[in-house]
């Protein structure tokens, strides 16, 4: 079973468990895999020019960095 198939099955099962029926699980799966690939590349310093903004705290639309 491919990484896509395993991730898709896990997401589908979890969304179904939560009663979420109108979700594009294929699109969500592709987004999750793209994000994990980006994080792996960043952690591996393959994208040394990538700078992530620090996580800020947002309350009622106002964010502090």
CSV table of C-alpha atoms in Angstrom, one decimal:
chain,number,residue,atom,x,y,z
A,1,UNK,CA,0.0,0.0,0.0
A,2,UNK,CA,1.4,3.4,-1.0
A,3,UNK,CA,2.0,6.3,1.3
A,4,UNK,CA,-0.9,8.1,-0.4
A,5,UNK,CA,-3.3,5.1,0.1
A,6,UNK,CA,-2.3,4.7,3.8
A,7,UNK,CA,-2.8,8.5,4.4
A,8,UNK,CA,-6.0,8.6,2.5
A,9,UNK,CA,-7.5,5.6,4.4
A,10,UNK,CA,-6.5,7.1,7.8
A,11,UNK,CA,-8.0,10.5,6.9
A,12,UNK,CA,-11.2,8.9,5.5
A,13,UNK,CA,-11.6,6.7,8.6
A,14,UNK,CA,-11.1,9.7,11.0
A,15,UNK,CA,-13.4,12.0,9.1
A,16,UNK,CA,-16.1,9.3,8.9
A,17,UNK,CA,-15.7,8.6,12.7
A,18,UNK,CA,-16.3,12.4,13.3
A,19,UNK,CA,-19.4,12.3,11.1
A,20,UNK,CA,-17.8,14.5,8.4
A,21,UNK,CA,-19.2,13.3,5.1
A,22,UNK,CA,-18.8,16.2,2.7
A,23,UNK,CA,-15.0,16.4,2.5
A,24,UNK,CA,-12.7,16.0,-0.5
A,25,UNK,CA,-10.5,13.4,1.1
A,26,UNK,CA,-8.3,13.0,-2.0
A,27,UNK,CA,-7.5,16.7,-2.0
A,28,UNK,CA,-6.9,16.7,1.7
A,29,UNK,CA,-4.6,13.7,1.4
A,30,UNK,CA,-2.5,15.5,-1.3
A,31,UNK,CA,-2.3,18.6,0.9
A,32,UNK,CA,-1.1,16.6,3.9
A,33,UNK,CA,1.5,14.8,1.9
A,34,UNK,CA,2.7,18.0,0.3
A,35,UNK,CA,3.0,19.6,3.8
A,36,UNK,CA,4.9,16.7,5.3
A,37,UNK,CA,7.3,16.7,2.3
A,38,UNK,CA,7.9,20.5,2.8
A,39,UNK,CA,8.6,20.0,6.5
A,40,UNK,CA,10.9,17.1,5.8
A,41,UNK,CA,12.8,19.2,3.2
A,42,UNK,CA,13.0,22.1,5.6
A,43,UNK,CA,14.3,20.0,8.5
A,44,UNK,CA,16.8,18.4,6.1
A,45,UNK,CA,18.0,21.9,5.2
A,46,UNK,CA,17.4,21.1,1.5
A,47,UNK,CA,15.4,24.4,1.3
A,48,UNK,CA,17.9,26.6,3.2
A,49,UNK,CA,16.3,29.8,1.8
A,50,UNK,CA,13.0,28.9,3.3
A,51,UNK,CA,12.1,31.1,6.3
A,52,UNK,CA,9.1,30.3,8.3
A,53,UNK,CA,7.3,33.1,10.1
A,54,UNK,CA,7.3,32.6,13.9
A,55,UNK,CA,3.9,31.4,15.2
A,56,UNK,CA,1.9,34.2,16.6
A,57,UNK,CA,-1.0,34.2,18.9
A,58,UNK,CA,-4.3,35.4,17.4
A,59,UNK,CA,-7.3,36.5,19.4
A,60,UNK,CA,-10.3,38.1,17.8
A,61,UNK,CA,-8.4,38.8,14.6
A,62,UNK,CA,-5.5,40.6,16.4
A,63,UNK,CA,-2.2,38.7,16.2
A,64,UNK,CA,1.0,39.3,18.0
A,65,UNK,CA,4.2,37.9,16.6
